[in-house]
Tab-separated table of C-alpha atoms and ligand atoms in Angstrom:
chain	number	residue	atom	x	y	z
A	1	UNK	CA	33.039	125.862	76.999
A	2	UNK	CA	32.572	122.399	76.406
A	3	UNK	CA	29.065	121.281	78.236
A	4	UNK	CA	27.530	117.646	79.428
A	5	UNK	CA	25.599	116.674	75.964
A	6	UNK	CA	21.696	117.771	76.480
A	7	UNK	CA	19.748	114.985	78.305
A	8	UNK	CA	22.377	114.177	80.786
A	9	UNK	CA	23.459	115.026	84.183
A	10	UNK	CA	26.450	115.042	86.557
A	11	UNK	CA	26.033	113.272	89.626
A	12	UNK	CA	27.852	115.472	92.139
A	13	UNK	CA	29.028	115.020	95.511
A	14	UNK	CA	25.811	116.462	97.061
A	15	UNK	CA	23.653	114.361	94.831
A	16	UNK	CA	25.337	111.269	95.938
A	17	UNK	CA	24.200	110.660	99.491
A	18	UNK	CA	20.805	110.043	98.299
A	19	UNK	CA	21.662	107.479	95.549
A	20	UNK	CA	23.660	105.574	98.255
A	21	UNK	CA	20.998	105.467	100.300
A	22	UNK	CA	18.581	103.892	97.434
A	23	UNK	CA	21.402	101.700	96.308
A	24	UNK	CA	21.703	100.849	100.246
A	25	UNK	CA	17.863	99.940	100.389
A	26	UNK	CA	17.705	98.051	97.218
A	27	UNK	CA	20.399	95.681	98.143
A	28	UNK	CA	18.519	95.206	101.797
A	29	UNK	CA	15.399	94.551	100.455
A	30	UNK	CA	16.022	92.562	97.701
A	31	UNK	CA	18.883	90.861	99.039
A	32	UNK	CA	16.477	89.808	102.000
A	33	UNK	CA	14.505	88.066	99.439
A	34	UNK	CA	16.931	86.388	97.672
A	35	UNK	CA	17.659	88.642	94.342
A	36	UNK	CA	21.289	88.484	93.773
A	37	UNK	CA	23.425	91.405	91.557
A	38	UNK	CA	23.520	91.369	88.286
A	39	UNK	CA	25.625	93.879	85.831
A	40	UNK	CA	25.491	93.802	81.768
A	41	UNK	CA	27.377	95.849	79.278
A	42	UNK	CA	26.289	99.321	78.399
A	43	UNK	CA	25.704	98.129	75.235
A	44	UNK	CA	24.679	95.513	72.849
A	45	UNK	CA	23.968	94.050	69.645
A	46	UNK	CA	21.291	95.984	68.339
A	47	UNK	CA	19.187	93.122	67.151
A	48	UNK	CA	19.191	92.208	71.186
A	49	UNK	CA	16.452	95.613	71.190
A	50	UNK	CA	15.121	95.186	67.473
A	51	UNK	CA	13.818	91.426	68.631
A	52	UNK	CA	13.446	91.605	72.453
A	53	UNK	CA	12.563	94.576	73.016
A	54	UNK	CA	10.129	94.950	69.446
A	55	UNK	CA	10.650	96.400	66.381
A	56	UNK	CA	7.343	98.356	66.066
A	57	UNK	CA	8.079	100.215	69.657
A	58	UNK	CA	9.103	103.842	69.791
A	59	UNK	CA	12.156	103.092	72.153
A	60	UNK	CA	13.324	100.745	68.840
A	61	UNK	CA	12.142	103.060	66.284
A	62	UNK	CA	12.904	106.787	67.507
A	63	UNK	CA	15.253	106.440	70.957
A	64	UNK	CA	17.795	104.068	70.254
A	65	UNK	CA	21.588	104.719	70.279
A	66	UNK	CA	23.238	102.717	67.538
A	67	UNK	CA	26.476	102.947	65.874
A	68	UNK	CA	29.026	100.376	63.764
A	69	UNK	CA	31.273	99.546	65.610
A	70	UNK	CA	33.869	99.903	63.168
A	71	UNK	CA	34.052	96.222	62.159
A	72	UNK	CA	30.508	96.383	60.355
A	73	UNK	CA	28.839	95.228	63.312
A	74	UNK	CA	25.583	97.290	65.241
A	75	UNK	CA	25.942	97.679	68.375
A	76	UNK	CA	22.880	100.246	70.949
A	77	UNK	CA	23.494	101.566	74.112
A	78	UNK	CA	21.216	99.738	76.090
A	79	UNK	CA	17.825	101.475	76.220
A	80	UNK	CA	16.713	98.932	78.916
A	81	UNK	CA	17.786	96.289	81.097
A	82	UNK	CA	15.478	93.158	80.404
A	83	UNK	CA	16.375	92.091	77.039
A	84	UNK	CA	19.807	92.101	78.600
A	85	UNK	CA	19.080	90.024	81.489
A	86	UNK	CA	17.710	87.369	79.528
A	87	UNK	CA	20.509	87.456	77.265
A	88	UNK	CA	22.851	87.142	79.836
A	89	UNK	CA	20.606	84.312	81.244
A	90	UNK	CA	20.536	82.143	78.274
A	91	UNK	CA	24.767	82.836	77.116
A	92	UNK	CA	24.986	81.731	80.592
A	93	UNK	CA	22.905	78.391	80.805
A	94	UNK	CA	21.329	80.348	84.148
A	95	UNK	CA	18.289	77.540	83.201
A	96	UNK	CA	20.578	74.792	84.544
A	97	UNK	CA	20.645	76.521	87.982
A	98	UNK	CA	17.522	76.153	90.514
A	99	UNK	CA	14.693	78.095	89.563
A	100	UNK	CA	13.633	80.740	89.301
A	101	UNK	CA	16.762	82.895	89.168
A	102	UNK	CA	16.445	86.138	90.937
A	103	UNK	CA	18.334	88.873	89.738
A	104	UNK	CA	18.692	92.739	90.120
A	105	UNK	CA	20.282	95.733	88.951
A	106	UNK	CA	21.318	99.222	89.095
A	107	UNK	CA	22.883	100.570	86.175
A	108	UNK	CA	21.891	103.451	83.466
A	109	UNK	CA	20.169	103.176	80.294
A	110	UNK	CA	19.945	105.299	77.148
A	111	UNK	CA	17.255	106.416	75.344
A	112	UNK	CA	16.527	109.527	72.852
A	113	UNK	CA	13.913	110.784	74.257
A	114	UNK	CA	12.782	114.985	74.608
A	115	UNK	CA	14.727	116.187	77.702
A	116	UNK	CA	11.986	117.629	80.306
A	117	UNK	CA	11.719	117.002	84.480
A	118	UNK	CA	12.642	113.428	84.857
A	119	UNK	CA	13.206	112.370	81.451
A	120	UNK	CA	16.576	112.138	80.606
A	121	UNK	CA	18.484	110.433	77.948
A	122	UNK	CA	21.224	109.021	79.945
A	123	UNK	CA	19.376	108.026	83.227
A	124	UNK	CA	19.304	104.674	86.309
A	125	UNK	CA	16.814	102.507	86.820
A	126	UNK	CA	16.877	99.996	89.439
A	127	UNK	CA	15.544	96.603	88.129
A	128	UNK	CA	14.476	92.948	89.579
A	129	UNK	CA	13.646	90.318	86.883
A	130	UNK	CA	12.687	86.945	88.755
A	131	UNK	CA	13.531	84.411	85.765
A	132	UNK	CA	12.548	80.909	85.416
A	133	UNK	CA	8.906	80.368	87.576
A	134	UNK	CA	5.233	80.838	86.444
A	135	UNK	CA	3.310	80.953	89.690
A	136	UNK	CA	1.472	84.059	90.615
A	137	UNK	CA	3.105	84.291	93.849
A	138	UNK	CA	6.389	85.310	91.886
A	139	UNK	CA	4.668	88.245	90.532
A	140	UNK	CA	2.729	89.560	93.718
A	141	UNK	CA	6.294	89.018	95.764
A	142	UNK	CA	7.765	91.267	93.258
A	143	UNK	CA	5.433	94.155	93.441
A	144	UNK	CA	5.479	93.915	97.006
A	145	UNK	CA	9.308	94.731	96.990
A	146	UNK	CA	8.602	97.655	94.761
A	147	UNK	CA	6.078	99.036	96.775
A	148	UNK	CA	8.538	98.448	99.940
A	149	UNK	CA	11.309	100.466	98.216
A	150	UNK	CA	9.821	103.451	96.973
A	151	UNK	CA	7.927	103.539	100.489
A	152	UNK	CA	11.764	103.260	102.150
A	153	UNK	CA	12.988	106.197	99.704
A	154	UNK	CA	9.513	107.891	101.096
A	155	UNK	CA	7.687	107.866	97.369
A	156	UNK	CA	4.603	110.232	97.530
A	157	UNK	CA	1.606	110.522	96.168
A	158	UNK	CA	2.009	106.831	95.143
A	159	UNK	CA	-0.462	104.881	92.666
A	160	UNK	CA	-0.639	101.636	91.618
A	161	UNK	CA	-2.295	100.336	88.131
A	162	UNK	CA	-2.832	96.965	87.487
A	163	UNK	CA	-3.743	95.074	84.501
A	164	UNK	CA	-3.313	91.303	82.688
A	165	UNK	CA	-2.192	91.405	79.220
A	166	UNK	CA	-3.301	87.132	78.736
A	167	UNK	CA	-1.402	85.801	75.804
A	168	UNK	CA	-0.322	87.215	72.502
A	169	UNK	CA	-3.656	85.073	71.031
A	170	UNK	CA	-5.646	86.635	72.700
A	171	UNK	CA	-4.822	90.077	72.544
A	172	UNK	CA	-4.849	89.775	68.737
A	173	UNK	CA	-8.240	88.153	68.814
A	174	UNK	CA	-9.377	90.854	70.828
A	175	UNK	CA	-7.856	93.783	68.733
A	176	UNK	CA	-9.967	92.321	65.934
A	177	UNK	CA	-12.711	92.459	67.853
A	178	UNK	CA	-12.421	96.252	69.422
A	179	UNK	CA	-11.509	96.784	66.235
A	180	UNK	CA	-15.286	95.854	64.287
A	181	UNK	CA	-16.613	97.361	67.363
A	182	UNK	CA	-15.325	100.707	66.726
A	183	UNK	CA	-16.236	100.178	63.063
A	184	UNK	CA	-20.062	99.555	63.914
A	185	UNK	CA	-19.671	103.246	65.975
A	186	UNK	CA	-17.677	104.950	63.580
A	187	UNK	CA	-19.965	107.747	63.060
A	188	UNK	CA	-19.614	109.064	66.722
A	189	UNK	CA	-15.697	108.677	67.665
A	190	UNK	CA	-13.794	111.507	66.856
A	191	UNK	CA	-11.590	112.087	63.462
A	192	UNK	CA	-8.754	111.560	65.301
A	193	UNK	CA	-9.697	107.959	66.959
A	194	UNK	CA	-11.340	107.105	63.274
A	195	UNK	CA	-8.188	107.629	61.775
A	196	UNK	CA	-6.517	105.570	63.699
A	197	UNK	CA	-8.708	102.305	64.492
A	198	UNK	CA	-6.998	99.952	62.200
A	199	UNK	CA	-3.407	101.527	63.519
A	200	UNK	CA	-4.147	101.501	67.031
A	201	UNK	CA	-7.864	100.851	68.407
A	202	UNK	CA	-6.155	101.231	72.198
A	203	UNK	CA	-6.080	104.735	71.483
A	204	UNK	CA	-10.013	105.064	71.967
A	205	UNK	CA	-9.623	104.192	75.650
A	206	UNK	CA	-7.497	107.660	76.002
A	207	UNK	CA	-9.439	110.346	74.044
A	208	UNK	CA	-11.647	112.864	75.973
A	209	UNK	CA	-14.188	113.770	73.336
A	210	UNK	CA	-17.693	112.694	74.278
A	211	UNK	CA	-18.664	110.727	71.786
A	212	UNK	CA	-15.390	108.654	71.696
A	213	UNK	CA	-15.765	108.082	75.780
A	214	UNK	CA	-19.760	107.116	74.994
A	215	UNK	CA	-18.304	104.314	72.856
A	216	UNK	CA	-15.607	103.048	74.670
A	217	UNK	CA	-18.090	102.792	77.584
A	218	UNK	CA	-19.664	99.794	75.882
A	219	UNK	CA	-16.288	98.169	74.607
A	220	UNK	CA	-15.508	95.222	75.532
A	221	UNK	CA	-12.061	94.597	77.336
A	222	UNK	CA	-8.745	92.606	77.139
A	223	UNK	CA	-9.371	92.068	80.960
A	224	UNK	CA	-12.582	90.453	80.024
A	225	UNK	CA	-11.674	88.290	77.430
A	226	UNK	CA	-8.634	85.967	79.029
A	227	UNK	CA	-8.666	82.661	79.035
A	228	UNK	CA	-9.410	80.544	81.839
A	229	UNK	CA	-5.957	80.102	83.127
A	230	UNK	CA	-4.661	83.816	82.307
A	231	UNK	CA	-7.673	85.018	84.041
A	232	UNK	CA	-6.856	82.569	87.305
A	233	UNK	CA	-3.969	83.951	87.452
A	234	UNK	CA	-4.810	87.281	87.602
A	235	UNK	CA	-7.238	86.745	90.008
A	236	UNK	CA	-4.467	85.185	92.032
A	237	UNK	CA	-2.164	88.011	91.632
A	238	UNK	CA	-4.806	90.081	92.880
A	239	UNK	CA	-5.685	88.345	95.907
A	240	UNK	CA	-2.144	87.929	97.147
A	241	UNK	CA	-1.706	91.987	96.772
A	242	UNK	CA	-4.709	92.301	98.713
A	243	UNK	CA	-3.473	90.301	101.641
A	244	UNK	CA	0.242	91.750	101.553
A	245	UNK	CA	-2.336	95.290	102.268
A	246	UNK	CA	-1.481	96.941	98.388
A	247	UNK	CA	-4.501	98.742	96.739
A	248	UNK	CA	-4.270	98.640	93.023
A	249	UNK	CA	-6.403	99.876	90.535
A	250	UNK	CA	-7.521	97.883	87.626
A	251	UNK	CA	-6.690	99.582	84.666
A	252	UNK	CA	-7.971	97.791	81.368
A	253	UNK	CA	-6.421	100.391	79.213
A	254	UNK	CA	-2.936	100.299	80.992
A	255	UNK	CA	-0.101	99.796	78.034
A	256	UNK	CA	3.377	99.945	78.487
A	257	UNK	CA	6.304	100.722	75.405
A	258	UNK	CA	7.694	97.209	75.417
A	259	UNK	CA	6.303	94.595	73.677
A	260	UNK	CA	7.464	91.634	75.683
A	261	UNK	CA	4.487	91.425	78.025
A	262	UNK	CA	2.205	88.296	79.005
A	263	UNK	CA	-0.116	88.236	81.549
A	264	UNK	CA	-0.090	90.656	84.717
A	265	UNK	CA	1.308	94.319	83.802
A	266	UNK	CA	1.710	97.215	86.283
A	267	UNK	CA	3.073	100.438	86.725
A	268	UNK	CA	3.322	102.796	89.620
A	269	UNK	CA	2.958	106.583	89.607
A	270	UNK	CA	3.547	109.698	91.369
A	271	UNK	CA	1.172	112.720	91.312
A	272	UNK	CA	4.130	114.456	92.863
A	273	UNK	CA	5.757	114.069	89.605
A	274	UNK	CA	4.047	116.102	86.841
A	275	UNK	CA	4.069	115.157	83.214
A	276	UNK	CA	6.511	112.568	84.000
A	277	UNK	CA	4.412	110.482	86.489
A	278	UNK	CA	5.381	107.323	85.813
A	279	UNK	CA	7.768	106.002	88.501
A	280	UNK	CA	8.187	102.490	87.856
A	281	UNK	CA	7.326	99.715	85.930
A	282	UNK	CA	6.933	96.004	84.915
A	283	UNK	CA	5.476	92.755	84.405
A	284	UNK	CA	5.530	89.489	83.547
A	285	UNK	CA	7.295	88.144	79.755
A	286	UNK	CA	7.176	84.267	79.430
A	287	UNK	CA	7.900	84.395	75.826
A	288	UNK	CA	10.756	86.745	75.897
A	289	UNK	CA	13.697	84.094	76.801
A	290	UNK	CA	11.810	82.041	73.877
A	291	UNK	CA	12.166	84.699	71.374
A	292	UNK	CA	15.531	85.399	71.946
A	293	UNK	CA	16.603	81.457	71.067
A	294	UNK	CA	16.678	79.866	74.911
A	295	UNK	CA	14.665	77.452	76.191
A	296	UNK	CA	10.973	78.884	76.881
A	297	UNK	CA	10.854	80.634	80.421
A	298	UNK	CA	8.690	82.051	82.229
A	299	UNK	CA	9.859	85.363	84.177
A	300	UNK	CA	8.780	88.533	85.642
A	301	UNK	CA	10.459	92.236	86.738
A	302	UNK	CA	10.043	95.423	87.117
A	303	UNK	CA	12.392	98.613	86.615
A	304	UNK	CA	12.129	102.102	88.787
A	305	UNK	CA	13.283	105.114	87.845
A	306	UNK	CA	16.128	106.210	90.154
A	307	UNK	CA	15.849	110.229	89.056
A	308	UNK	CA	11.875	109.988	89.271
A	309	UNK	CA	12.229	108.046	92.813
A	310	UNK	CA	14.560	111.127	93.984
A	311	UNK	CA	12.468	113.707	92.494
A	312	UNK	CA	9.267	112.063	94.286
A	313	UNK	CA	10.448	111.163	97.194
A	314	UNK	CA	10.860	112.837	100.653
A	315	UNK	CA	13.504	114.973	100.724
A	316	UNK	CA	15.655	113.977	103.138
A	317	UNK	CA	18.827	115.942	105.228
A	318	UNK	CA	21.811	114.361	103.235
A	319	UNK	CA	24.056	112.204	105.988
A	320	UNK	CA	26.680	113.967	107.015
A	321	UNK	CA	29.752	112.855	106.699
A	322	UNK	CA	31.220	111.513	109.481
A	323	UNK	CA	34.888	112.832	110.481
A	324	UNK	CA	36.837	110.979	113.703
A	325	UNK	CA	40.160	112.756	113.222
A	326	UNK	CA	41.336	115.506	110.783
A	327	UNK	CA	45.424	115.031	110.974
A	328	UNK	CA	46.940	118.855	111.176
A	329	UNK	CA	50.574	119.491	110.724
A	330	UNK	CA	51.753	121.660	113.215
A	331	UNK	CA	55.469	121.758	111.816
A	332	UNK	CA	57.237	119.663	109.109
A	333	UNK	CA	55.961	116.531	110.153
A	334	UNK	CA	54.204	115.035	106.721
A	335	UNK	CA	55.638	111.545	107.146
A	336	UNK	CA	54.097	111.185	110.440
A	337	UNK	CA	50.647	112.891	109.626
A	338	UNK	CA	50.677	110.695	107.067
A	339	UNK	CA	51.014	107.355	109.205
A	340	UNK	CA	48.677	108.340	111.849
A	341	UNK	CA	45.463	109.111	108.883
A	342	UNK	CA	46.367	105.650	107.524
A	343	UNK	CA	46.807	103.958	110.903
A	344	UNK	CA	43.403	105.328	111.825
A	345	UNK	CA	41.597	104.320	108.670
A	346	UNK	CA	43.027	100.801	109.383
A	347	UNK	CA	41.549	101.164	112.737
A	348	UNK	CA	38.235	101.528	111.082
A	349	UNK	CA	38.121	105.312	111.681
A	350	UNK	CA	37.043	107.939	109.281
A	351	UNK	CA	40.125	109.996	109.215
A	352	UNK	CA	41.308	113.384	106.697
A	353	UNK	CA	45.179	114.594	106.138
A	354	UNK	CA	45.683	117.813	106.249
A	355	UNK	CA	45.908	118.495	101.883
A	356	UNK	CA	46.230	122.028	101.263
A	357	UNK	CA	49.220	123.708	103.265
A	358	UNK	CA	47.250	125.695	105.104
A	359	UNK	CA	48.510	127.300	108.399
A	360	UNK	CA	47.936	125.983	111.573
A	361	UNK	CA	44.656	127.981	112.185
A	362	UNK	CA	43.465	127.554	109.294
A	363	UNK	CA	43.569	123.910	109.574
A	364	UNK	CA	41.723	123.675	113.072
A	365	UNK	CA	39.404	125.928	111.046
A	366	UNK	CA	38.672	123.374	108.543
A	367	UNK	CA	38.665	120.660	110.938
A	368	UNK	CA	35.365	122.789	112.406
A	369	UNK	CA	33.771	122.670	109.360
A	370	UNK	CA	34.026	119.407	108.067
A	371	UNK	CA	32.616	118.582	111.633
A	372	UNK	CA	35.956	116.461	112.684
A	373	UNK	CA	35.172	115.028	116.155
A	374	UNK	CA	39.106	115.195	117.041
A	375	UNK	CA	42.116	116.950	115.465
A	376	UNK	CA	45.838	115.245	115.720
A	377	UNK	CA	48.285	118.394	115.423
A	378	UNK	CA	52.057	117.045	115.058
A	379	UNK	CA	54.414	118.959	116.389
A	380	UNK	CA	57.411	117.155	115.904
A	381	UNK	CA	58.732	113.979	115.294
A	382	UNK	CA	57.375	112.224	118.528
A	383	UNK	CA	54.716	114.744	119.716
A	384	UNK	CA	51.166	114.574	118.760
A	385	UNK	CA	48.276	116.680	120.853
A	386	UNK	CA	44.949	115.379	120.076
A	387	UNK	CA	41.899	118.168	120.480
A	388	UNK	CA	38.240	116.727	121.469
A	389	UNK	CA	36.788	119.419	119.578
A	390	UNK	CA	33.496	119.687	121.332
A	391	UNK	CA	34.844	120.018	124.856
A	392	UNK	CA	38.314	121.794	123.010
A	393	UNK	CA	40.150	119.394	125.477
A	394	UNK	CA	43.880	118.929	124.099
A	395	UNK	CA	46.745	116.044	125.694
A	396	UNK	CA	49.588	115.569	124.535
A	397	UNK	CA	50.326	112.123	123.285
A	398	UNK	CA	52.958	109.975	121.877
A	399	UNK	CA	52.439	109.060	118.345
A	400	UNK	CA	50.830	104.847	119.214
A	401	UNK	CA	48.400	106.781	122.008
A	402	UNK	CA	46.818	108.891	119.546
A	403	UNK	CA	44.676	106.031	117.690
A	404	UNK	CA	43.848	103.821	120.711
A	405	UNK	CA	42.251	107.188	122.442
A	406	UNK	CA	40.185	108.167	119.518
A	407	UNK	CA	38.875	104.654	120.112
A	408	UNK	CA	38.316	104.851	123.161
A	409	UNK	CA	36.704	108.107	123.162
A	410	UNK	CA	34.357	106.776	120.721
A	411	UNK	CA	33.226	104.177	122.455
A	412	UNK	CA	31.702	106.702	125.661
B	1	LIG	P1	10.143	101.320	81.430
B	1	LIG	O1	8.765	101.618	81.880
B	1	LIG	O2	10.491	101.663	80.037
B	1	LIG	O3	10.379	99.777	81.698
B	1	LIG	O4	11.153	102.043	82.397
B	1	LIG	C1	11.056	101.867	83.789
B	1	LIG	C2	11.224	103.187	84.513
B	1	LIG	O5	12.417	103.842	84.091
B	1	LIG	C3	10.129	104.203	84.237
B	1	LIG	O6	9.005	103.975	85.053
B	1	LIG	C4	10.815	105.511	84.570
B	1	LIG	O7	10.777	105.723	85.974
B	1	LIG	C5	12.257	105.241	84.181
B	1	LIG	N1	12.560	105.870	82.872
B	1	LIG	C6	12.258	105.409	81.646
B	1	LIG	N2	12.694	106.260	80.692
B	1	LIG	C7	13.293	107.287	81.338
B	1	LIG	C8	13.952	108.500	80.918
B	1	LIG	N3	14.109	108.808	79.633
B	1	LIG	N4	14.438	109.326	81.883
B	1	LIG	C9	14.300	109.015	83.205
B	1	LIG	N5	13.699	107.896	83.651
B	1	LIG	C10	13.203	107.048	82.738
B	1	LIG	C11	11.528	99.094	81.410
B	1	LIG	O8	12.562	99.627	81.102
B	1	LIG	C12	11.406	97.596	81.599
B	1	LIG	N6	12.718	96.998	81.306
B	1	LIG	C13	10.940	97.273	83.000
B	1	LIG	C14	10.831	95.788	83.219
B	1	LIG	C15	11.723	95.000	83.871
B	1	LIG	N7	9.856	95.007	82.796
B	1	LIG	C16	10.110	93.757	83.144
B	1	LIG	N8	11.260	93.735	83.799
């Protein structure tokens, strides 16, 4: 039996509701601030990910997708949406319109990763990327909407970590200095940390041996070695959270598997998540547009995790659909059933034709279960009786009566 390939999922019908309903909140909210749809192709030159994304990542170097496409060319499935976006923004000449562009998306993404609870390898994220402004106000507005949506798809357990990255300068001044600082305490970090100072000194901040956490209590950090400006911004990012009523945590150690990042980083997390936690992330990237040959731009975004968001969030009773009028054939009337279901659904009412032959009972019978508020039985070429099914009053009606009483009905 031929299976869905490991890593991936079917969406089925009962899974649906729910992603309508974040798809439905995403467009409100960002929509009310100004983000317009955006859509790329499910895949892309693979030097889009080698440069954008950064050669020396995992996603790039283990999770990636790639194949020839036949003509000698590499193309990836996309393994996420911002290199993408910025693509499309400078093929586009997006810097030509007013600024900053506001964009968003829903769309899935690829990456090879170890299946487990909310990682996948096909999965959705829902993205924002505000393209083309600098101010601090751009960032804070963006987390804001984040916070908004996985608080309207009822997100528990909900954390938010904050940190600012400054510029590429000065995070590779200050590698060199954590660096010599975990040189000079070599003797009490652990094997594994000494092993791996020169490769990555970040890794210090994680272990949980005593001695390592004794040293990395007198580090110095990347949040307190920006710049002037970098740190004024930061500080301004901050503020503006704190009046909009978000708590975040500072988190000096916070890193995220892209290397695009400038300046303010952040990620949100869910303890009702497990191993998994992370929910959704982003940041600001204001060389990224630069690096891929456009004009240099400033921009910030964020992606969520649409599985994560559904696994964290409050489960809630799937809408039911809504059924005006189930059409039942009482004799050999399919023309007419016919007309009536597509008369109603021009009428703007939710209406089902009778599909499966059944017999007249067991029609009314599936009417009842699919919750059909009316049923229209024709009889005959002119005679339709229409059934309220909750008071199992029935009239008989002339074909043009039967869609003007639904109406009306619904409308009491
Ligand atoms: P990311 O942190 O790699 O960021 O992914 C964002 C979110 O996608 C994660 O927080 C997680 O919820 C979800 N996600 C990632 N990998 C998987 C997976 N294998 N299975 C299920 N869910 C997953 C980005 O992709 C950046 N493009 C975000 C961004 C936008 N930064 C700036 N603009």
């Amino acid at each position: 039996m031929i299976q869905a390939p490991k890593g991936t999922f079917d969406v089925l019908p009962a899974d649906s509701a729910r992603r309508d309903q974040l798809e439905l909140q995403a467009r409100r909210i960002l929509g009310a601030a100004g983000y317009r749809r955006i859509e790329t192709p499910a895949f892309e030159a693979t030097e889009l990910f080698a440069r954008g994304v950064g050669e020396a990542t995992d996603i790039v170097q283990k999770e990636m997708y790639t194949f020839d496409d036949g003509g000698g060319r590499s193309l990836t499935l996309r393994p996420e949406g911002t290199a993408p976006v910025c693509r499309a923004y400078i093929e586009h000449g997006m810097h030509k319109l007013p600024q900053p562009v506001k964009l968003w998306y829903l769309s899935s993404f690829f990456r090879a990763e170890a299946p487990q609870r909310g990682r996948y390898r096909q999965f959705w994220q829902v993205g924002a990327e505000a393209i083309g402004a600098a101010g601090p106000e751009v960032d804070a507005e963006l987390i804001v909407l984040l916070a908004e949506l996985l608080e309207a798809m009822g997100v528990r357990e909900v954390r938010l970590r904050l940190a600012s990255l400054g510029s590429p300068e000065t995070r590779s001044e200050y590698r060199t200095e954590l660096t010599a600082y975990l040189r000079a305490n070599e003797d009490k970090l652990s094997r594994e940390v000494r092993r791996r100072i020169e490769l990555n000194p970040m890794r210090a901040f994680d272990a949980s041996d005593p001695g390592t956490q004794e040293v990395i209590r007198g580090a110095p950090t990347l949040l307190e070695r920006l710049d002037d400006e970098d740190a004024e911004h930061f500080a301004e990012v901050q503020a503006l959270l704190s009046d909009a009523g978000l708590r975040a945590e500072l988190d000096p150690t916070l890193v995220r598997g892209l290397d695009y990042y400038t300046r303010t980083l952040f990620e949100f997390s869910s303890d009702a998540l497990g191993a998994q936690s992370g929910v959704a992330g982003g940041g600001r990237y204001d060389r990224l547009i630069e690096q891929l040959d456009g004009p240099r731009t400033p921009a910030c975004g964020w992606a969520a995790g649409v599985e994560r968001i559904l696994l964290a969030g409050s489960a809630q009773p799937t809408a039911a659909q809504i059924v005006d009028v189930f059409v039942a054939r009482g004799g050999g009337e399919g023309g007419l059933a016919f007309r009536i279901a597509r008369e109603a659904r021009a009428a703007g009412l939710a209406a089902q034709l009778e599909l499966a032959g059944r017999s007249l009972k067991g029609q009314l019978k599936q009417a009842d279960r699919i919750g059909a508020r009316y049923v229209a039985i024709v009889g005959g070429p002119d005679a339709v009786s229409l059934k309220e099914m909750e008071s199992g009053e029935q009239r008989e009606l002339s074909p043009d009566e039967v869609i003007p009483a639904i109406l009306r009905g619904t409308r009491l």
